[in-house]
Tab-separated table of C-alpha atoms and ligand atoms in Angstrom:
chain	number	residue	atom	x	y	z
W	13	MET	CA	-0.078	0.017	0.200
W	14	SER	CA	1.339	3.422	-1.163
W	15	ALA	CA	1.753	5.989	2.016
W	16	GLY	CA	-0.856	8.623	1.345
W	17	PRO	CA	-0.194	12.105	2.156
W	18	THR	CA	-0.080	13.295	5.668
W	19	ALA	CA	-2.580	15.057	7.255
W	20	SER	CA	-0.096	18.459	7.109
W	21	GLU	CA	0.936	17.442	3.340
W	22	SER	CA	-3.204	17.083	2.169
W	23	VAL	CA	-3.802	20.922	3.369
W	24	ARG	CA	-0.757	22.393	1.926
W	25	PRO	CA	-1.475	23.857	-1.305
W	26	VAL	CA	0.399	22.588	-4.201
W	27	SER	CA	3.805	24.476	-4.772
W	28	ILE	CA	4.233	26.031	-8.371
W	29	ALA	CA	7.046	28.108	-9.671
W	30	ILE	CA	6.623	30.053	-13.103
W	31	VAL	CA	9.966	31.071	-14.711
W	32	GLY	CA	8.822	33.982	-16.689
W	33	ALA	CA	6.425	36.794	-16.432
W	34	GLY	CA	5.259	37.191	-20.223
W	35	PRO	CA	2.232	35.681	-22.060
W	36	GLY	CA	3.260	32.238	-21.406
W	37	GLY	CA	3.694	32.343	-17.879
W	38	PHE	CA	0.575	34.644	-16.779
W	39	TYR	CA	-1.524	32.071	-19.152
W	40	THR	CA	-0.275	29.197	-16.879
W	41	ALA	CA	-0.944	30.885	-13.850
W	42	ALA	CA	-4.531	31.592	-15.075
W	43	ALA	CA	-4.906	28.361	-16.083
W	44	VAL	CA	-3.825	26.781	-12.601
W	45	LEU	CA	-5.969	29.322	-10.664
W	46	LYS	CA	-9.255	27.944	-13.214
W	47	SER	CA	-8.287	23.980	-13.018
W	48	GLY	CA	-9.534	23.918	-9.060
W	49	VAL	CA	-6.004	22.770	-7.705
W	50	GLU	CA	-5.404	24.673	-4.283
W	51	ALA	CA	-2.263	25.908	-5.408
W	52	GLU	CA	0.345	28.735	-4.607
W	53	ILE	CA	1.628	30.218	-7.557
W	54	ASP	CA	5.242	32.186	-7.951
W	55	ILE	CA	6.219	34.001	-10.649
W	56	ILE	CA	9.334	35.060	-10.969
W	57	ASP	CA	11.123	37.357	-13.807
W	58	ALA	CA	14.246	38.595	-14.365
W	59	LEU	CA	13.185	42.267	-14.503
W	60	PRO	CA	11.311	44.139	-12.313
W	61	THR	CA	9.144	44.756	-14.473
W	62	PRO	CA	6.091	42.163	-15.255
W	63	PHE	CA	4.663	40.826	-18.761
W	64	GLY	CA	7.442	40.089	-20.693
W	65	LEU	CA	6.676	40.664	-24.119
W	66	ILE	CA	3.746	42.667	-23.997
W	67	ARG	CA	6.215	45.083	-22.098
W	68	GLY	CA	9.601	44.844	-24.512
W	69	GLY	CA	8.260	43.196	-27.501
W	70	VAL	CA	4.804	44.467	-28.794
W	71	ALA	CA	5.038	47.415	-30.567
W	72	PRO	CA	4.845	51.027	-28.657
W	73	ASP	CA	2.347	52.358	-30.911
W	74	HIS	CA	0.000	49.111	-30.645
W	75	GLN	CA	-1.677	49.865	-27.438
W	76	SER	CA	-4.796	47.987	-27.588
W	77	THR	CA	-2.951	44.926	-28.000
W	78	LYS	CA	-0.871	45.689	-24.933
W	79	GLY	CA	-3.985	45.979	-23.344
W	80	VAL	CA	-4.093	42.315	-22.308
W	81	TRP	CA	-1.849	43.242	-19.370
W	82	ARG	CA	-4.752	44.153	-17.491
W	83	ALA	CA	-6.143	40.206	-17.608
W	84	PHE	CA	-2.513	39.565	-16.146
W	85	ALA	CA	-2.716	41.869	-13.437
W	86	ARG	CA	-5.934	40.501	-12.353
W	87	THR	CA	-4.335	37.493	-11.916
W	88	ALA	CA	-0.874	38.414	-10.189
W	89	GLU	CA	-3.730	39.952	-7.880
W	90	GLN	CA	-5.061	36.994	-6.589
W	91	PRO	CA	-4.461	35.822	-3.081
W	92	GLN	CA	-2.400	32.554	-4.254
W	93	VAL	CA	-0.156	34.121	-6.669
W	94	ARG	CA	3.080	36.276	-5.713
W	95	TYR	CA	5.691	38.105	-8.522
W	96	TYR	CA	9.047	37.715	-7.784
W	97	GLY	CA	10.571	40.599	-10.177
W	98	ASN	CA	14.634	41.434	-10.579
W	99	ILE	CA	15.191	37.708	-9.867
W	100	LYS	CA	16.915	35.632	-12.525
W	101	VAL	CA	16.555	31.952	-13.254
W	102	GLY	CA	20.165	30.444	-14.318
W	103	ARG	CA	22.187	33.489	-12.601
W	104	ASP	CA	20.624	33.669	-9.212
W	105	LEU	CA	19.309	30.654	-8.657
W	106	SER	CA	19.026	27.583	-10.759
W	107	VAL	CA	16.154	25.524	-12.322
W	108	ALA	CA	17.613	22.500	-9.982
W	109	GLU	CA	17.156	24.502	-6.961
W	110	LEU	CA	13.764	25.792	-7.771
W	111	ARG	CA	12.799	21.979	-8.515
W	112	GLU	CA	14.156	21.071	-5.083
W	113	ARG	CA	11.946	23.372	-3.254
W	114	TYR	CA	8.373	23.838	-5.830
W	115	ASP	CA	6.195	20.584	-6.914
W	116	ALA	CA	6.055	21.910	-10.389
W	117	VAL	CA	8.263	24.247	-12.372
W	118	VAL	CA	6.974	25.634	-15.698
W	119	LEU	CA	9.641	27.451	-17.900
W	120	ALA	CA	8.127	30.367	-19.740
W	121	THR	CA	11.345	32.045	-20.774
W	122	GLY	CA	10.678	32.408	-24.491
W	123	MET	CA	12.798	33.337	-26.899
W	124	PRO	CA	14.918	36.466	-26.046
W	125	LEU	CA	17.885	36.253	-28.201
W	126	ASP	CA	18.568	36.996	-31.608
W	127	ARG	CA	18.904	34.564	-34.486
W	128	LYS	CA	21.448	36.589	-37.061
W	129	LEU	CA	21.892	35.256	-40.205
W	130	ALA	CA	25.695	33.385	-40.621
W	131	ILE	CA	26.797	36.019	-43.845
W	132	PRO	CA	30.239	38.090	-44.592
W	133	GLY	CA	29.517	41.265	-42.516
W	134	ALA	CA	26.831	40.107	-40.166
W	135	ASP	CA	28.874	41.537	-37.611
W	136	LEU	CA	29.875	45.063	-38.990
W	137	ALA	CA	28.634	47.651	-36.786
W	138	GLY	CA	25.550	48.830	-37.812
W	139	VAL	CA	23.907	45.437	-37.891
W	140	TYR	CA	21.424	44.637	-35.476
W	141	GLY	CA	19.359	41.816	-34.644
W	142	ALA	CA	15.504	42.385	-34.178
W	143	ALA	CA	14.948	41.597	-30.323
W	144	ALA	CA	18.094	43.946	-29.680
W	145	PHE	CA	16.624	46.547	-31.474
W	146	VAL	CA	12.969	45.934	-30.623
W	147	GLY	CA	14.208	45.796	-26.632
W	148	TRP	CA	16.356	49.089	-27.347
W	149	TYR	CA	13.251	51.107	-28.670
W	150	ASN	CA	10.781	49.448	-26.096
W	151	GLY	CA	13.048	50.598	-23.166
W	152	HIS	CA	14.256	46.914	-22.218
W	153	PRO	CA	17.161	47.571	-19.833
W	154	ASP	CA	19.274	44.685	-21.336
W	155	PHE	CA	19.229	46.974	-24.693
W	156	ARG	CA	19.217	50.476	-23.274
W	157	ASP	CA	22.678	50.704	-24.445
W	158	LEU	CA	22.686	49.516	-27.726
W	159	ASP	CA	22.679	53.049	-29.247
W	160	PRO	CA	22.363	52.229	-32.544
W	161	ASP	CA	23.950	54.508	-35.229
W	162	LEU	CA	21.200	55.574	-37.182
W	163	ASN	CA	22.812	58.280	-38.897
W	164	THR	CA	21.639	57.258	-42.542
W	165	PRO	CA	19.178	57.881	-45.119
W	166	ALA	CA	18.579	53.723	-45.893
W	167	VAL	CA	17.647	51.014	-43.405
W	168	CYS	CA	17.480	47.539	-44.376
W	169	VAL	CA	15.198	45.026	-42.188
W	170	ILE	CA	15.251	41.365	-43.294
W	171	GLY	CA	12.646	39.176	-43.067
W	172	ASN	CA	8.691	39.397	-44.010
W	173	GLY	CA	6.750	38.742	-40.599
W	174	ASN	CA	5.093	41.018	-38.050
W	175	VAL	CA	8.316	41.727	-36.208
W	176	ALA	CA	9.962	42.984	-39.435
W	177	ILE	CA	6.989	45.424	-40.173
W	178	ASP	CA	6.898	46.797	-36.650
W	179	VAL	CA	10.464	47.673	-36.614
W	180	THR	CA	9.753	49.389	-40.346
W	181	ARG	CA	6.773	51.096	-38.844
W	182	VAL	CA	8.301	52.220	-36.014
W	183	LEU	CA	11.367	53.879	-38.063
W	184	VAL	CA	9.125	55.816	-40.190
W	185	LYS	CA	5.992	57.189	-38.376
W	186	THR	CA	6.272	61.028	-37.038
W	187	PRO	CA	6.647	62.095	-33.781
W	188	ALA	CA	2.685	63.211	-33.986
W	189	GLU	CA	1.793	59.323	-34.790
W	190	MET	CA	3.871	58.055	-32.211
W	191	ALA	CA	2.485	60.462	-29.384
W	192	ALA	CA	0.067	57.992	-28.001
W	193	SER	CA	2.803	55.315	-27.532
W	194	ASP	CA	5.097	54.425	-25.131
W	195	LEU	CA	8.334	54.359	-27.290
W	196	ALA	CA	11.327	54.834	-24.603
W	197	ASP	CA	12.574	58.406	-24.505
W	198	HIS	CA	15.778	57.679	-25.733
W	199	ALA	CA	14.469	55.710	-28.971
W	200	ALA	CA	12.238	58.552	-29.625
W	201	GLN	CA	14.986	61.054	-29.808
W	202	ALA	CA	17.400	59.178	-31.709
W	203	ILE	CA	14.856	57.671	-34.508
W	204	HIS	CA	13.042	60.958	-34.830
W	205	ALA	CA	16.513	63.325	-35.159
W	206	ALA	CA	17.777	60.653	-37.536
W	207	PRO	CA	18.001	61.465	-41.559
W	208	ILE	CA	16.093	57.824	-42.473
W	209	ARG	CA	13.884	58.511	-45.569
W	210	ASP	CA	14.341	54.788	-47.196
W	211	VAL	CA	13.628	51.218	-45.253
W	212	TYR	CA	13.897	48.522	-47.454
W	213	ILE	CA	11.859	45.640	-45.999
W	214	ILE	CA	12.921	42.182	-47.830
W	215	GLY	CA	11.260	38.891	-48.082
W	216	ARG	CA	13.173	35.866	-49.529
W	217	ARG	CA	10.180	34.507	-50.843
W	218	GLY	CA	7.373	36.176	-52.790
W	219	PRO	CA	4.783	38.551	-51.453
W	220	ALA	CA	1.928	35.405	-51.558
W	221	GLN	CA	4.564	33.784	-48.625
W	222	ALA	CA	5.333	36.876	-46.729
W	223	LYS	CA	4.094	36.091	-42.667
W	224	PHE	CA	2.648	39.910	-42.048
W	225	THR	CA	-0.528	39.866	-40.839
W	226	ASN	CA	-2.911	41.741	-42.994
W	227	LYS	CA	-3.620	44.599	-40.267
W	228	GLU	CA	0.181	45.295	-40.045
W	229	LEU	CA	0.725	45.193	-43.763
W	230	GLY	CA	-2.467	47.587	-44.173
W	231	GLU	CA	-0.544	49.869	-41.507
W	232	MET	CA	1.830	50.580	-44.020
W	233	GLY	CA	-0.505	52.044	-46.574
W	234	GLU	CA	-1.675	54.835	-44.214
W	235	LEU	CA	1.246	56.439	-42.735
W	236	GLU	CA	1.297	60.389	-42.686
W	237	ASP	CA	4.707	60.940	-44.207
W	238	CYS	CA	5.553	57.771	-45.737
W	239	ALA	CA	4.727	55.772	-48.867
W	240	ALA	CA	4.587	52.090	-48.931
W	241	LEU	CA	5.866	50.876	-52.407
W	242	VAL	CA	5.953	47.943	-54.325
W	243	ASP	CA	7.071	46.707	-57.908
W	244	PRO	CA	3.819	45.607	-59.342
W	245	ALA	CA	5.971	43.024	-61.078
W	246	GLN	CA	6.573	41.278	-58.257
W	247	LEU	CA	3.048	40.838	-57.219
W	248	PRO	CA	1.183	37.268	-58.728
W	249	ALA	CA	-2.338	37.219	-60.347
W	250	ALA	CA	-3.377	34.925	-58.051
W	251	VAL	CA	-2.315	32.662	-55.066
W	252	ALA	CA	-0.905	29.615	-56.787
W	253	GLY	CA	-0.589	25.906	-55.015
W	254	GLU	CA	-2.230	23.670	-52.517
W	255	MET	CA	-3.056	25.000	-49.176
W	256	SER	CA	-6.029	25.527	-46.616
W	257	ASP	CA	-8.474	28.023	-47.653
W	258	ARG	CA	-7.899	29.795	-44.505
W	259	ASP	CA	-4.160	30.505	-45.633
W	260	ARG	CA	-5.208	31.088	-49.364
W	261	ARG	CA	-7.859	33.812	-48.040
W	262	GLN	CA	-4.820	35.420	-45.672
W	263	ARG	CA	-2.763	35.440	-48.988
W	264	GLU	CA	-5.348	37.004	-51.032
W	265	LYS	CA	-5.889	39.620	-48.634
W	266	ASN	CA	-2.250	40.788	-48.472
W	267	LEU	CA	-1.697	40.484	-52.203
W	268	ALA	CA	-4.843	43.153	-52.504
W	269	THR	CA	-3.331	45.446	-49.667
W	270	LEU	CA	0.065	45.516	-51.587
W	271	ARG	CA	-1.570	45.791	-54.940
W	272	ALA	CA	-3.304	49.556	-53.494
W	273	PHE	CA	0.334	50.605	-52.637
W	274	PRO	CA	1.686	52.934	-55.235
W	275	SER	CA	4.685	51.879	-57.485
W	276	ALA	CA	6.261	55.362	-57.410
W	277	PRO	CA	7.091	57.569	-54.279
W	278	GLU	CA	4.425	60.492	-53.687
W	279	PRO	CA	5.825	63.573	-53.943
W	280	ALA	CA	4.012	65.102	-50.756
W	281	LYS	CA	5.698	62.183	-48.673
W	282	HIS	CA	9.271	62.224	-47.189
W	283	LYS	CA	9.710	58.691	-46.369
W	284	ARG	CA	9.542	55.537	-48.616
W	285	VAL	CA	8.953	52.104	-47.380
W	286	HIS	CA	10.188	49.448	-50.165
W	287	PHE	CA	8.875	46.209	-50.296
W	288	VAL	CA	11.664	43.933	-51.735
W	289	PHE	CA	10.563	40.571	-52.386
W	290	PHE	CA	12.528	37.119	-54.150
W	291	ALA	CA	15.812	38.535	-52.679
W	292	GLN	CA	18.035	36.777	-50.190
W	293	PRO	CA	20.871	38.337	-48.102
W	294	ALA	CA	24.100	37.115	-49.199
W	295	ALA	CA	26.276	39.616	-47.340
W	296	ILE	CA	26.812	43.060	-46.170
W	297	SER	CA	29.557	45.027	-47.404
W	298	GLY	CA	31.296	48.009	-45.549
W	299	ALA	CA	34.929	48.763	-44.064
W	300	ALA	CA	34.482	49.248	-40.816
W	301	ARG	CA	30.370	49.581	-40.482
W	302	CYS	CA	27.646	48.462	-42.746
W	303	GLU	CA	27.611	50.359	-46.116
W	304	GLY	CA	25.203	48.092	-48.202
W	305	LEU	CA	23.140	44.562	-48.180
W	306	ARG	CA	24.017	42.553	-51.265
W	307	LEU	CA	21.164	40.329	-52.131
W	308	GLU	CA	20.674	37.433	-54.105
W	309	ARG	CA	17.620	37.224	-56.581
W	310	THR	CA	15.480	34.144	-55.803
W	311	ARG	CA	12.781	31.991	-57.466
W	312	LEU	CA	10.091	29.727	-55.842
W	313	GLU	CA	10.234	26.025	-55.753
W	314	ASP	CA	7.755	24.369	-54.342
W	315	ASP	CA	6.689	27.337	-51.945
W	316	ARG	CA	10.818	27.505	-51.236
W	317	ALA	CA	13.505	30.456	-52.112
W	318	VAL	CA	16.022	28.932	-54.565
W	319	GLY	CA	19.370	31.341	-55.258
W	320	THR	CA	19.395	32.770	-58.863
W	321	GLY	CA	23.007	33.678	-58.646
W	322	GLU	CA	22.106	37.325	-59.880
W	323	THR	CA	22.939	39.495	-57.067
W	324	PHE	CA	22.061	43.307	-56.398
W	325	GLU	CA	23.128	45.731	-53.905
W	326	ILE	CA	21.165	48.187	-51.383
W	327	PRO	CA	23.357	51.050	-50.125
W	328	CYS	CA	22.194	51.556	-46.541
W	329	GLY	CA	23.842	52.250	-43.546
W	330	VAL	CA	21.873	49.971	-41.216
W	331	VAL	CA	20.690	46.280	-41.487
W	332	VAL	CA	18.223	44.904	-38.793
W	333	PHE	CA	17.433	40.843	-39.246
W	334	ALA	CA	14.009	40.118	-38.262
W	335	VAL	CA	14.458	36.361	-39.272
W	336	GLY	CA	13.344	35.117	-35.687
W	337	TYR	CA	14.539	34.389	-32.517
W	338	ARG	CA	16.815	31.839	-30.020
W	339	MET	CA	16.447	30.712	-26.813
W	340	ASP	CA	18.571	31.244	-23.947
W	341	SER	CA	19.995	28.091	-22.437
W	342	LEU	CA	19.139	26.917	-18.936
W	343	ASP	CA	21.488	24.818	-16.929
W	344	GLY	CA	20.045	21.126	-16.548
W	345	VAL	CA	17.518	21.977	-19.203
W	346	PRO	CA	18.257	19.995	-22.656
W	347	SER	CA	17.114	21.700	-26.121
W	348	ALA	CA	16.574	20.645	-29.224
W	349	GLY	CA	15.171	21.217	-32.518
W	350	ARG	CA	15.877	23.773	-34.835
W	351	ALA	CA	14.535	26.769	-33.124
W	352	GLY	CA	16.415	25.519	-29.829
W	353	THR	CA	13.715	25.202	-27.839
W	354	PHE	CA	13.534	23.340	-24.467
W	355	GLU	CA	13.032	19.271	-25.381
W	356	SER	CA	9.437	18.091	-24.203
W	357	ARG	CA	6.833	15.747	-24.648
W	358	ASP	CA	4.173	18.073	-25.289
W	359	GLY	CA	5.737	20.539	-22.691
W	360	ARG	CA	6.741	17.541	-19.949
W	361	VAL	CA	10.395	18.332	-19.346
W	362	ALA	CA	10.837	15.517	-16.687
W	363	ASP	CA	9.108	15.183	-13.274
W	364	GLY	CA	7.629	18.293	-12.402
W	365	LEU	CA	9.280	20.326	-14.919
W	366	TYR	CA	6.787	21.916	-17.568
W	367	VAL	CA	7.579	24.268	-20.573
W	368	VAL	CA	5.257	26.758	-22.053
W	369	GLY	CA	5.222	29.320	-24.858
W	370	TRP	CA	7.762	29.909	-27.348
W	371	ALA	CA	10.410	28.036	-25.296
W	372	LYS	CA	8.036	25.127	-26.145
W	373	ARG	CA	6.999	25.788	-29.695
W	374	GLY	CA	9.918	28.260	-31.103
W	375	PRO	CA	8.939	31.907	-32.198
W	376	SER	CA	5.266	31.401	-33.786
W	377	GLY	CA	1.984	32.659	-33.111
W	378	VAL	CA	0.166	35.291	-31.711
W	379	ILE	CA	-0.176	36.496	-27.746
W	380	GLY	CA	-3.219	34.378	-27.352
W	381	THR	CA	-1.568	31.051	-28.925
W	382	ASN	CA	0.061	30.991	-25.658
W	383	LYS	CA	-3.314	30.483	-23.693
W	384	GLY	CA	-3.615	26.786	-24.995
W	385	ASP	CA	0.158	26.053	-23.824
W	386	GLY	CA	-0.993	27.467	-20.459
W	387	ASP	CA	-4.331	25.252	-20.399
W	388	LEU	CA	-2.367	22.025	-21.214
W	389	ALA	CA	0.666	22.774	-18.423
W	390	ALA	CA	-2.215	22.875	-15.953
W	391	GLU	CA	-4.129	19.990	-16.865
W	392	GLN	CA	-0.638	18.208	-16.618
W	393	ILE	CA	0.178	19.584	-13.142
W	394	ARG	CA	-3.183	18.490	-12.098
W	395	SER	CA	-2.888	15.146	-13.192
W	396	ASP	CA	0.982	14.891	-12.583
W	397	ILE	CA	0.245	15.949	-8.632
W	398	THR	CA	-2.998	13.590	-8.338
W	399	GLN	CA	-1.308	10.629	-9.548
W	400	GLY	CA	2.147	11.197	-7.535
W	401	ARG	CA	-0.140	11.603	-4.614
W	402	GLU	CA	-1.960	8.838	-5.026
W	403	ALA	CA	1.567	6.512	-5.530
W	404	GLY	CA	2.645	8.326	-2.770
W	405	THR	CA	5.886	9.384	-4.595
W	406	GLN	CA	4.849	13.198	-4.621
W	407	GLY	CA	5.166	15.043	-1.195
W	408	ARG	CA	4.545	18.574	-1.154
W	409	LYS	CA	7.428	20.617	-1.117
W	410	ALA	CA	7.909	24.229	0.720
W	411	GLY	CA	7.711	26.030	-2.386
W	412	ARG	CA	7.221	29.977	-1.252
W	413	ALA	CA	8.798	30.066	2.153
W	414	ALA	CA	11.888	27.848	0.637
W	415	LEU	CA	12.292	30.574	-1.992
W	416	GLU	CA	12.179	33.361	-0.021
W	417	SER	CA	14.720	32.200	2.599
W	418	LEU	CA	17.275	31.027	-0.198
W	419	LEU	CA	16.500	34.676	-1.991
W	420	THR	CA	17.157	36.251	1.416
W	421	GLU	CA	20.213	34.039	2.263
W	422	ARG	CA	21.747	35.265	-1.129
W	423	GLN	CA	20.598	38.777	-0.314
W	424	LEU	CA	18.823	39.194	-3.592
W	425	ARG	CA	16.356	41.788	-3.615
W	426	TRP	CA	12.723	40.772	-5.549
W	427	VAL	CA	10.121	43.211	-6.719
W	428	SER	CA	6.409	42.376	-5.511
W	429	PHE	CA	3.475	42.921	-7.828
W	430	ALA	CA	2.823	45.904	-5.338
W	431	ASP	CA	6.271	47.264	-5.849
W	432	TRP	CA	5.749	47.122	-9.997
W	433	GLN	CA	2.477	49.175	-9.226
W	434	ARG	CA	4.640	51.931	-7.703
W	435	ILE	CA	6.933	51.731	-10.633
W	436	ASP	CA	3.809	51.426	-13.142
W	437	ALA	CA	2.372	54.638	-11.009
W	438	ALA	CA	5.760	56.633	-11.238
W	439	GLU	CA	5.830	55.899	-15.228
W	440	ALA	CA	2.386	56.825	-15.810
W	441	ALA	CA	2.956	59.996	-13.855
W	442	ALA	CA	5.827	60.894	-16.316
W	443	ALA	CA	3.735	60.019	-19.180
W	444	PRO	CA	3.927	62.892	-22.042
W	445	GLU	CA	1.021	64.329	-22.857
W	446	GLY	CA	-1.358	61.759	-24.535
W	447	ALA	CA	1.130	58.994	-23.609
W	448	PRO	CA	0.283	56.260	-21.647
W	449	ARG	CA	3.651	56.485	-19.811
W	450	ARG	CA	6.867	57.208	-19.790
W	451	LYS	CA	9.254	54.264	-19.334
W	452	LEU	CA	12.126	53.663	-16.908
W	453	VAL	CA	14.867	51.742	-18.790
W	454	ARG	CA	17.239	50.948	-16.103
W	455	ILE	CA	16.726	48.615	-13.427
W	456	ALA	CA	18.433	50.877	-10.816
W	457	ASP	CA	16.060	53.597	-11.477
W	458	MET	CA	13.159	51.269	-11.075
W	459	LEU	CA	14.625	50.305	-8.012
W	460	ALA	CA	15.007	53.426	-7.101
W	461	VAL	CA	11.338	54.541	-6.975
W	462	LEU	CA	10.670	51.963	-4.206
W	463	ASP	CA	13.450	53.534	-2.479
W	464	ARG	CA	11.974	57.017	-2.685
W	465	ASP	CA	8.819	55.840	-1.988
W	466	ALA	CA	9.519	53.792	1.082
W	467	GLY	CA	12.350	55.243	2.300
W	468	THR	CA	13.706	51.960	3.037
W	469	VAL	CA	14.018	48.507	0.947
W	470	THR	CA	10.929	46.529	1.093
W	471	ASN	CA	10.302	43.103	-0.063
W	472	THR	CA	6.881	41.805	0.498
X	523	NAP	P1	7.941	35.021	-38.435
X	523	NAP	O1	6.881	35.376	-38.780
X	523	NAP	O2	8.360	33.903	-38.586
X	523	NAP	O3	9.004	35.884	-39.986
X	523	NAP	C1	10.320	35.339	-40.001
X	523	NAP	C2	10.661	36.137	-41.352
X	523	NAP	O4	11.951	35.624	-41.371
X	523	NAP	C3	9.979	35.237	-42.461
X	523	NAP	O5	9.862	36.111	-43.405
X	523	NAP	C4	11.264	34.408	-42.626
X	523	NAP	O6	11.165	33.910	-44.124
X	523	NAP	C5	12.415	34.817	-42.643
X	523	NAP	N1	13.487	34.419	-42.529
X	523	NAP	C6	13.887	33.026	-41.542
X	523	NAP	N2	14.970	32.985	-42.058
X	523	NAP	C7	15.450	33.434	-43.225
X	523	NAP	C8	16.775	33.690	-43.908
X	523	NAP	N3	17.391	32.668	-43.542
X	523	NAP	N4	17.064	34.676	-44.875
X	523	NAP	C9	16.098	35.560	-45.401
X	523	NAP	N5	14.514	35.453	-44.493
X	523	NAP	C10	14.514	34.586	-43.588
X	523	NAP	O7	8.703	35.568	-37.162
X	523	NAP	P2	9.004	37.057	-36.456
X	523	NAP	O8	8.279	38.248	-37.688
X	523	NAP	O9	9.845	37.157	-35.607
X	523	NAP	O10	7.543	37.010	-35.444
X	523	NAP	C11	7.675	35.920	-34.467
X	523	NAP	C12	6.131	35.610	-34.186
X	523	NAP	O11	5.482	36.865	-33.443
X	523	NAP	C13	5.178	35.790	-35.680
X	523	NAP	O12	3.906	34.510	-35.041
X	523	NAP	C14	4.556	37.004	-35.560
X	523	NAP	O13	3.204	36.904	-35.993
X	523	NAP	C15	4.041	37.463	-34.089
X	523	NAP	N6	4.186	38.541	-34.290
X	523	NAP	C16	3.068	39.532	-34.066
X	523	NAP	C17	2.953	40.703	-34.244
X	523	NAP	C18	1.468	40.944	-34.621
X	523	NAP	O14	0.334	40.350	-34.327
X	523	NAP	N7	1.498	42.368	-34.527
X	523	NAP	C19	3.660	41.299	-34.097
X	523	NAP	C20	5.221	40.960	-33.798
X	523	NAP	C21	5.056	39.641	-33.638
X	523	NAP	P3	10.285	32.727	-44.521
X	523	NAP	O15	9.189	32.542	-44.336
X	523	NAP	O16	10.649	32.619	-46.110
X	523	NAP	O17	11.208	31.415	-43.879
């Protein structure tokens, strides 16, 4: 007969640590709360500020998309949930240390690093990955000091996904168009002072294969001082090939949107976005810094881009790669696959260890796609805990109390959700007219808000 839980174990809630306070982490926490499992849920994040890509990735002029933070905040305010910001797993404590202390550990660490292409010149000054570039304009502390040199009339953005289109749009919108955004101050100053006139957005395949969502593509045709240009010769008459009706409709909508873009510059507009299709990056030229992007013309074979050997060059002082992301590894957690996701059986990594979001699936889908991962992880935790308890192999671990003693022993300062709300209030109070906030972009400045308010350091 298995040893069942003792009376004290059966009343102690299941302890769950979620690493990463982005959409994957918050959807998991919400799903656990909904599942009826009596749990204590601790969400740990490297930054003092929660919400992951909602704060640091979603474009600053897409405030309605960012609105999902309100639902996440309601989750964070539930009595079962605590936020431990400013604690980096992998630096301040290890996954193994969390697993010793929690019944379940969920990795929701996303894909924070850039995938750059290994072409000649990719390491030149003036060449950036989108994770760094987007992080920089969104005020992510890790990228505050990127200081991209935007003193150039032309920029090339490589990739035909929504990240490429976000980067392009933020570079060409006017200050008035960005007034209601939370573009970080340092980035607004640099972008709006830059002499950028032409941004080239480059797809290795054709317009029908581009991954832009139609709403984002359509926005390019509605810019105040920038014309979106496309060569009509690159637009096919119809979408060819086998695909689902949904895919065909999406591709047709994008083609229709592109057809409505002009092919020649509009004299009234000072800036231009050029859609360049069927071109794959071959090299970045320049002596000390980026001076141009060499591209090879492609043609499609079974929907794949195949080089033709014909090359051409676009002179530009900046290249941004928006071709996908990479994961940050964590000691003791194996990764696999082309995108380097954590190895798992549909989210189960090992006993009591789970993965959700981009770290599980790779960098695809929209914010809401993470909800399914959270629901599944909550169900897996519920069923594993129940089975473990029945088999007598699963003890209830001390969780939060053990985490706090470890952090205290290591003299690590954590930021609670109430602390974050004070940082949030300070940012909102400093907002320029019409903007939601003025972002604090250095961790020391965020912590200084708490010290100034409290007079002392508080950790609760
Ligand atoms: P993505 O949609 O996968 O696009 C990546 C782009 O990079 C594709 O056009 C891809 O071309 C291209 N690429 C990859 N390898 C390349 C290479 N070696 N040479 C040239 N081009 C290459 O990824 P993303 O833009 O990083 O976005 C990530 C996810 O976040 C997506 O699901 C996206 O929709 C989502 N997102 C959504 C929004 C929004 O809803 N507003 C905003 C930002 C991001 P191929 O297609 O030929 O591989």
